[in-house]
PDB file of C-alpha atoms and ligand atoms in Angstrom:
ATOM      1  CA  MET A   1      -8.673 -15.411  -0.505  1.00 72.00           C
ATOM      2  CA  ASP A   2      -7.995 -12.688  -3.214  1.00 92.00           C
ATOM      3  CA  TYR A   3      -5.477  -9.850  -2.573  1.00 94.00           C
ATOM      4  CA  ILE A   4      -8.179  -7.381  -2.119  1.00 95.00           C
ATOM      5  CA  GLU A   5      -9.958  -9.670   0.307  1.00 95.00           C
ATOM      6  CA  LYS A   6      -6.393 -10.210   1.809  1.00 96.00           C
ATOM      7  CA  ILE A   7      -5.380  -6.586   1.942  1.00 97.00           C
ATOM      8  CA  LYS A   8      -9.265  -6.241   4.109  1.00 97.00           C
ATOM      9  CA  LYS A   9      -8.375  -9.043   6.667  1.00 97.00           C
ATOM     10  CA  ILE A  10      -4.588  -7.586   7.204  1.00 98.00           C
ATOM     11  CA  LYS A  11      -5.603  -3.619   7.548  1.00 98.00           C
ATOM     12  CA  ILE A  12      -2.573  -1.933   7.839  1.00 98.00           C
ATOM     13  CA  ILE A  13       0.125  -1.827   4.865  1.00 98.00           C
ATOM     14  CA  PRO A  14       3.693  -0.993   5.936  1.00 98.00           C
ATOM     15  CA  VAL A  15       5.055   1.523   3.099  1.00 98.00           C
ATOM     16  CA  ILE A  16       8.529   0.907   2.994  1.00 97.00           C
ATOM     17  CA  ALA A  17      11.464   3.084   0.742  1.00 96.00           C
ATOM     18  CA  LEU A  18      14.706   0.686   0.520  1.00 97.00           C
ATOM     19  CA  ASP A  19      17.868   2.166  -0.708  1.00 96.00           C
ATOM     20  CA  ASP A  20      19.543  -1.655   0.170  1.00 96.00           C
ATOM     21  CA  ALA A  21      17.609  -4.225  -1.494  1.00 97.00           C
ATOM     22  CA  ASN A  22      20.148  -6.333   1.347  1.00 97.00           C
ATOM     23  CA  ASP A  23      17.697  -4.923   4.086  1.00 97.00           C
ATOM     24  CA  ALA A  24      14.496  -6.259   2.208  1.00 98.00           C
ATOM     25  CA  VAL A  25      14.164  -9.843   3.637  1.00 98.00           C
ATOM     26  CA  LEU A  26      15.424  -8.608   7.157  1.00 98.00           C
ATOM     27  CA  LEU A  27      12.851  -5.989   7.219  1.00 98.00           C
ATOM     28  CA  ALA A  28      10.034  -8.353   5.923  1.00 98.00           C
ATOM     29  CA  LYS A  29      10.780 -10.930   8.468  1.00 98.00           C
ATOM     30  CA  ALA A  30      10.524  -7.655  11.119  1.00 98.00           C
ATOM     31  CA  LEU A  31       7.035  -7.315   9.893  1.00 98.00           C
ATOM     32  CA  ILE A  32       6.182 -10.957   9.700  1.00 98.00           C
ATOM     33  CA  SER A  33       7.084 -11.211  13.135  1.00 98.00           C
ATOM     34  CA  GLY A  34       5.111  -8.030  14.261  1.00 98.00           C
ATOM     35  CA  GLY A  35       1.862  -9.587  12.537  1.00 98.00           C
ATOM     36  CA  LEU A  36       1.982  -8.371   9.023  1.00 98.00           C
ATOM     37  CA  GLN A  37       2.395 -10.314   6.018  1.00 98.00           C
ATOM     38  CA  ILE A  38       1.853  -7.271   3.385  1.00 98.00           C
ATOM     39  CA  ALA A  39       4.471  -4.882   2.391  1.00 98.00           C
ATOM     40  CA  GLU A  40       4.208  -1.638  -0.225  1.00 98.00           C
ATOM     41  CA  VAL A  41       7.661  -1.715  -1.191  1.00 98.00           C
ATOM     42  CA  THR A  42       7.868   1.897  -3.442  1.00 98.00           C
ATOM     43  CA  PHE A  43       9.524   2.183  -6.373  1.00 98.00           C
ATOM     44  CA  ARG A  44      10.945   5.701  -4.991  1.00 97.00           C
ATOM     45  CA  THR A  45      14.436   4.134  -4.873  1.00 97.00           C
ATOM     46  CA  ASP A  46      16.336   2.085  -7.063  1.00 96.00           C
ATOM     47  CA  ALA A  47      16.201  -1.258  -5.241  1.00 97.00           C
ATOM     48  CA  ALA A  48      12.548  -1.699  -5.218  1.00 98.00           C
ATOM     49  CA  ALA A  49      12.708  -4.613  -7.830  1.00 98.00           C
ATOM     50  CA  ASP A  50      15.567  -6.483  -6.217  1.00 98.00           C
ATOM     51  CA  SER A  51      13.907  -5.631  -2.846  1.00 98.00           C
ATOM     52  CA  ILE A  52      10.448  -7.570  -4.043  1.00 98.00           C
ATOM     53  CA  LYS A  53      12.731 -10.031  -5.811  1.00 98.00           C
ATOM     54  CA  ALA A  54      14.245 -10.899  -2.575  1.00 98.00           C
ATOM     55  CA  ILE A  55      11.578 -11.180  -0.316  1.00 98.00           C
ATOM     56  CA  LYS A  56       9.602 -12.899  -2.569  1.00 98.00           C
ATOM     57  CA  LYS A  57      12.018 -15.678  -2.324  1.00 98.00           C
ATOM     58  CA  GLU A  58      12.639 -16.097   1.055  1.00 98.00           C
ATOM     59  CA  CYS A  59       8.946 -14.962   2.470  1.00 98.00           C
ATOM     60  CA  PRO A  60       6.344 -15.906  -0.312  1.00 97.00           C
ATOM     61  CA  GLU A  61       3.901 -16.170   2.468  1.00 96.00           C
ATOM     62  CA  MET A  62       3.862 -12.108   1.881  1.00 97.00           C
ATOM     63  CA  LEU A  63       1.240 -10.151  -0.300  1.00 98.00           C
ATOM     64  CA  LEU A  64       3.484  -7.767  -2.390  1.00 98.00           C
ATOM     65  CA  ILE A  65       2.376  -4.700  -3.315  1.00 98.00           C
ATOM     66  CA  ALA A  66       4.742  -2.433  -5.884  1.00 98.00           C
ATOM     67  CA  GLY A  67       4.025   0.956  -4.823  1.00 98.00           C
ATOM     68  CA  THR A  68       4.737   4.539  -6.416  1.00 98.00           C
ATOM     69  CA  VAL A  69       4.514   2.677 -10.014  1.00 98.00           C
ATOM     70  CA  LEU A  70       4.681   5.972 -12.197  1.00 98.00           C
ATOM     71  CA  THR A  71       5.222   4.081 -15.512  1.00 98.00           C
ATOM     72  CA  THR A  72       4.356   0.455 -17.523  1.00 98.00           C
ATOM     73  CA  ALA A  73       8.112  -0.200 -17.625  1.00 98.00           C
ATOM     74  CA  GLN A  74       7.773  -0.360 -14.020  1.00 98.00           C
ATOM     75  CA  VAL A  75       4.898  -2.367 -13.993  1.00 98.00           C
ATOM     76  CA  ASP A  76       6.626  -4.997 -16.034  1.00 98.00           C
ATOM     77  CA  GLU A  77       9.726  -4.209 -13.540  1.00 98.00           C
ATOM     78  CA  ALA A  78       7.727  -5.085 -10.415  1.00 98.00           C
ATOM     79  CA  ILE A  79       5.563  -7.811 -11.888  1.00 98.00           C
ATOM     80  CA  ASN A  80       8.941  -9.837 -13.138  1.00 98.00           C
ATOM     81  CA  ALA A  81      10.328  -9.724  -9.556  1.00 98.00           C
ATOM     82  CA  GLY A  82       7.185 -11.295  -8.031  1.00 98.00           C
ATOM     83  CA  GLY A  83       4.958  -8.093  -7.272  1.00 98.00           C
ATOM     84  CA  ASP A  84       1.420  -9.403  -6.309  1.00 98.00           C
ATOM     85  CA  VAL A  85      -0.516  -5.923  -6.877  1.00 98.00           C
ATOM     86  CA  ILE A  86       0.183  -2.516  -8.504  1.00 98.00           C
ATOM     87  CA  VAL A  87      -0.480   0.528  -6.348  1.00 98.00           C
ATOM     88  CA  ALA A  88       0.653   4.264  -7.798  1.00 98.00           C
ATOM     89  CA  PRO A  89      -0.095   7.848  -5.817  1.00 98.00           C
ATOM     90  CA  GLY A  90      -1.718   9.437  -8.966  1.00 98.00           C
ATOM     91  CA  PHE A  91      -4.432   8.166 -11.374  1.00 98.00           C
ATOM     92  CA  ASN A  92      -2.308   7.254 -14.949  1.00 98.00           C
ATOM     93  CA  GLY A  93      -5.112   5.784 -17.466  1.00 97.00           C
ATOM     94  CA  LYS A  94      -2.282   4.296 -19.584  1.00 98.00           C
ATOM     95  CA  ILE A  95      -1.230   2.273 -16.489  1.00 98.00           C
ATOM     96  CA  VAL A  96      -4.269   0.869 -15.470  1.00 98.00           C
ATOM     97  CA  ASP A  97      -4.810  -0.422 -18.853  1.00 98.00           C
ATOM     98  CA  TYR A  98      -1.466  -1.448 -19.213  1.00 98.00           C
ATOM     99  CA  CYS A  99      -2.065  -3.910 -16.143  1.00 98.00           C
ATOM    100  CA  LYS A 100      -5.768  -4.359 -17.222  1.00 97.00           C
ATOM    101  CA  SER A 101      -4.454  -6.103 -20.402  1.00 97.00           C
ATOM    102  CA  LYS A 102      -1.782  -8.000 -18.669  1.00 97.00           C
ATOM    103  CA  ARG A 103      -4.441  -9.172 -15.887  1.00 96.00           C
ATOM    104  CA  VAL A 104      -2.062  -7.390 -13.408  1.00 97.00           C
ATOM    105  CA  PRO A 105      -3.663  -6.577 -10.116  1.00 97.00           C
ATOM    106  CA  ILE A 106      -4.023  -2.467  -9.857  1.00 98.00           C
ATOM    107  CA  ILE A 107      -5.081   0.057  -7.055  1.00 98.00           C
ATOM    108  CA  PRO A 108      -4.379   3.659  -8.739  1.00 98.00           C
ATOM    109  CA  GLY A 109      -4.830   6.879  -6.415  1.00 98.00           C
ATOM    110  CA  VAL A 110      -7.139   9.534  -6.235  1.00 98.00           C
ATOM    111  CA  ALA A 111      -7.443  12.745  -4.382  1.00 98.00           C
ATOM    112  CA  THR A 112     -10.511  14.496  -5.641  1.00 98.00           C
ATOM    113  CA  ALA A 113     -14.026  13.592  -7.593  1.00 98.00           C
ATOM    114  CA  SER A 114     -12.496  13.795 -11.038  1.00 98.00           C
ATOM    115  CA  GLU A 115     -10.018  11.205 -10.670  1.00 98.00           C
ATOM    116  CA  ILE A 116     -12.612   9.110  -9.089  1.00 98.00           C
ATOM    117  CA  GLU A 117     -14.593   9.301 -12.039  1.00 98.00           C
ATOM    118  CA  GLN A 118     -11.646   8.323 -14.190  1.00 98.00           C
ATOM    119  CA  ALA A 119     -10.953   5.349 -11.848  1.00 98.00           C
ATOM    120  CA  ILE A 120     -15.173   4.359 -12.442  1.00 98.00           C
ATOM    121  CA  GLU A 121     -14.320   5.106 -16.311  1.00 98.00           C
ATOM    122  CA  HIS A 122     -12.018   2.395 -16.081  1.00 98.00           C
ATOM    123  CA  GLU A 123     -14.104  -0.111 -13.882  1.00 97.00           C
ATOM    124  CA  ILE A 124     -11.793   0.308 -11.054  1.00 98.00           C
ATOM    125  CA  ASN A 125     -13.651   0.342  -7.622  1.00 96.00           C
ATOM    126  CA  VAL A 126     -10.695   0.321  -5.075  1.00 98.00           C
ATOM    127  CA  VAL A 127      -8.523   2.967  -5.090  1.00 98.00           C
ATOM    128  CA  LYS A 128      -5.653   4.620  -2.965  1.00 98.00           C
ATOM    129  CA  PHE A 129      -6.532   7.817  -1.206  1.00 98.00           C
ATOM    130  CA  PHE A 130      -3.653  10.130  -1.231  1.00 98.00           C
ATOM    131  CA  PRO A 131      -1.722  12.341   0.667  1.00 98.00           C
ATOM    132  CA  ALA A 132      -4.672  11.440   2.882  1.00 98.00           C
ATOM    133  CA  GLU A 133      -4.369  13.577   5.946  1.00 98.00           C
ATOM    134  CA  ALA A 134      -3.091  16.342   3.307  1.00 98.00           C
ATOM    135  CA  MET A 135      -6.086  16.222   1.316  1.00 98.00           C
ATOM    136  CA  GLY A 136      -8.664  16.493   4.341  1.00 98.00           C
ATOM    137  CA  GLY A 137      -8.328  12.816   5.640  1.00 98.00           C
ATOM    138  CA  VAL A 138     -11.308  11.046   7.265  1.00 98.00           C
ATOM    139  CA  LYS A 139     -13.836  14.543   6.354  1.00 98.00           C
ATOM    140  CA  THR A 140     -12.807  14.174   2.506  1.00 98.00           C
ATOM    141  CA  ILE A 141     -13.500  10.431   2.434  1.00 98.00           C
ATOM    142  CA  LYS A 142     -16.410  10.588   3.799  1.00 98.00           C
ATOM    143  CA  ALA A 143     -18.019  13.687   1.872  1.00 98.00           C
ATOM    144  CA  LEU A 144     -16.402  11.913  -1.490  1.00 98.00           C
ATOM    145  CA  SER A 145     -18.349   8.502  -0.443  1.00 97.00           C
ATOM    146  CA  GLY A 146     -21.714  10.359  -0.409  1.00 97.00           C
ATOM    147  CA  PRO A 147     -21.518  10.547  -4.635  1.00 98.00           C
ATOM    148  CA  TYR A 148     -19.317   7.562  -4.815  1.00 98.00           C
ATOM    149  CA  ASN A 149     -20.744   5.232  -2.922  1.00 96.00           C
ATOM    150  CA  LYS A 150     -19.536   2.144  -4.356  1.00 97.00           C
ATOM    151  CA  ILE A 151     -15.961   3.115  -4.272  1.00 98.00           C
ATOM    152  CA  LYS A 152     -13.498   1.362  -1.168  1.00 98.00           C
ATOM    153  CA  PHE A 153     -10.610   3.542  -0.295  1.00 98.00           C
ATOM    154  CA  MET A 154      -7.042   2.423   0.781  1.00 98.00           C
ATOM    155  CA  PRO A 155      -5.719   5.806   2.263  1.00 98.00           C
ATOM    156  CA  THR A 156      -2.085   6.654   2.627  1.00 98.00           C
ATOM    157  CA  GLY A 157       0.077   9.918   3.734  1.00 98.00           C
ATOM    158  CA  GLY A 158       0.392  11.323   7.068  1.00 98.00           C
ATOM    159  CA  ILE A 159      -1.350   7.814   8.506  1.00 98.00           C
ATOM    160  CA  ASN A 160      -0.514   7.150  12.275  1.00 97.00           C
ATOM    161  CA  LEU A 161      -0.906   4.604  15.183  1.00 97.00           C
ATOM    162  CA  GLU A 162      -2.736   7.966  16.646  1.00 97.00           C
ATOM    163  CA  ASN A 163      -5.356   8.325  13.701  1.00 98.00           C
ATOM    164  CA  MET A 164      -5.628   4.877  12.219  1.00 98.00           C
ATOM    165  CA  LYS A 165      -8.496   3.728  13.568  1.00 98.00           C
ATOM    166  CA  ASP A 166     -10.286   6.666  12.502  1.00 98.00           C
ATOM    167  CA  TYR A 167      -9.774   5.775   9.053  1.00 98.00           C
ATOM    168  CA  LEU A 168     -10.632   2.312   9.603  1.00 98.00           C
ATOM    169  CA  ASN A 169     -13.644   2.994  11.661  1.00 98.00           C
ATOM    170  CA  LEU A 170     -15.142   3.800   7.810  1.00 98.00           C
ATOM    171  CA  SER A 171     -17.238   0.919   6.127  1.00 97.00           C
ATOM    172  CA  GLN A 172     -15.530   2.551   2.891  1.00 98.00           C
ATOM    173  CA  VAL A 173     -11.665   1.909   3.984  1.00 98.00           C
ATOM    174  CA  ILE A 174     -10.627  -1.652   4.001  1.00 98.00           C
ATOM    175  CA  SER A 175      -6.760  -1.023   5.119  1.00 98.00           C
ATOM    176  CA  VAL A 176      -4.778   2.094   5.819  1.00 98.00           C
ATOM    177  CA  GLY A 177      -1.211   2.461   4.516  1.00 98.00           C
ATOM    178  CA  GLY A 178       1.773   4.534   6.139  1.00 98.00           C
ATOM    179  CA  SER A 179       5.407   4.400   6.768  1.00 98.00           C
ATOM    180  CA  TRP A 180       4.980   5.083  10.582  1.00 97.00           C
ATOM    181  CA  MET A 181       6.923   1.401  11.614  1.00 97.00           C
ATOM    182  CA  VAL A 182       9.190   1.282   8.641  1.00 98.00           C
ATOM    183  CA  SER A 183      10.805   4.742   8.719  1.00 95.00           C
ATOM    184  CA  LYS A 184      13.831   4.861   6.285  1.00 93.00           C
ATOM    185  CA  GLU A 185      15.842   6.228   9.619  1.00 95.00           C
ATOM    186  CA  LEU A 186      14.606   2.724  11.193  1.00 97.00           C
ATOM    187  CA  ILE A 187      15.858   1.030   8.388  1.00 96.00           C
ATOM    188  CA  LYS A 188      19.130   2.860   7.773  1.00 94.00           C
ATOM    189  CA  ASN A 189      19.899   2.071  11.166  1.00 96.00           C
ATOM    190  CA  LYS A 190      18.721  -1.711  11.037  1.00 96.00           C
ATOM    191  CA  LYS A 191      16.552  -1.019  13.807  1.00 97.00           C
ATOM    192  CA  PHE A 192      14.715  -4.323  12.815  1.00 98.00           C
ATOM    193  CA  ASP A 193      13.563  -5.226  16.717  1.00 98.00           C
ATOM    194  CA  GLU A 194      11.857  -1.768  16.841  1.00 98.00           C
ATOM    195  CA  ILE A 195      10.040  -2.434  13.481  1.00 98.00           C
ATOM    196  CA  THR A 196       8.562  -5.668  14.972  1.00 98.00           C
ATOM    197  CA  LYS A 197       7.762  -3.555  17.840  1.00 98.00           C
ATOM    198  CA  LEU A 198       6.137  -0.610  16.400  1.00 98.00           C
ATOM    199  CA  THR A 199       4.036  -3.327  13.995  1.00 98.00           C
ATOM    200  CA  LEU A 200       3.205  -5.436  16.894  1.00 98.00           C
ATOM    201  CA  GLU A 201       1.799  -2.239  18.825  1.00 98.00           C
ATOM    202  CA  ALA A 202      -0.093  -1.172  14.946  1.00 98.00           C
ATOM    203  CA  VAL A 203      -1.623  -4.368  15.038  1.00 98.00           C
ATOM    204  CA  LYS A 204      -2.606  -4.900  18.706  1.00 97.00           C
ATOM    205  CA  SER A 205      -4.354  -1.705  18.623  1.00 96.00           C
ATOM    206  CA  LEU A 206      -6.740  -3.159  16.029  1.00 95.00           C
ATOM    207  CA  ASP A 207      -8.485  -5.524  18.644  1.00 89.00           C
TER     208      ASP A 207
HETATM  209  C1  LIG B 301       2.741   6.496   0.293  1.00 97.04           C
HETATM  210  O1  LIG B 301       3.628   6.409  -0.394  1.00 97.04           O
HETATM  211  O2  LIG B 301       1.712   5.978   0.310  1.00 97.04           O
HETATM  212  C2  LIG B 301       3.225   7.389   1.536  1.00 97.04           C
HETATM  213  O3  LIG B 301       4.161   8.258   1.158  1.00 97.04           O
HETATM  214  C3  LIG B 301       3.319   6.991   2.853  1.00 97.04           C
HETATM  215  O4  LIG B 301       2.977   8.296   3.669  1.00 97.04           O
HETATM  216  P1  LIG B 301       3.456   8.412   4.746  1.00 97.04           P
HETATM  217  O5  LIG B 301       5.059   8.633   4.567  1.00 97.04           O
HETATM  218  O6  LIG B 301       2.953   9.458   5.113  1.00 97.04           O
HETATM  219  O7  LIG B 301       2.844   7.283   5.936  1.00 97.04           O
END
């Protein structure tokens, strides 16, 4: 199964910012116990590459997305660490071209019509929609899907247990991402059981 199919099937992507790579495997196991074999580990923290490396080694079943990738150097870091897919919050043609030249899967971010057109220009048809809630959420995705009806969206930013279904009910949305089950606070306080509980709750709500 290719990575888009997997993302489509799993539907919920926990978006993680790890300060300490030593927490990475415990966190990954907490997510797996909650029913999610996927994580977006963001390069917002310096621990991202080491975290990806550790999870890949201990939990090879996980689909590992490297998130907030802002430079080509971070693309290299992410891939060398074992990341499966690159995701960015915005559309950077240089990063997209770099990933394509290396045959690395990339899902760039968009928030406007012009950015979607840049994606189309680069033959990208699955995009992250960020920051989803702040940019008008479901209403904006519906409006953008009028002219750009072949584009599939992966919204993140302000998504939680309460509103995730509103997004997933749209046929043009393949998955939602969010940090609500993996907040910095929960990770910092090593509340891995709570992370599993929140993950299970999110997965159950898909039924
Ligand atoms: C992301 O990087 O995709 C988002 O910051 C996640 O947004 P959230 O913290 O509002 O869920």
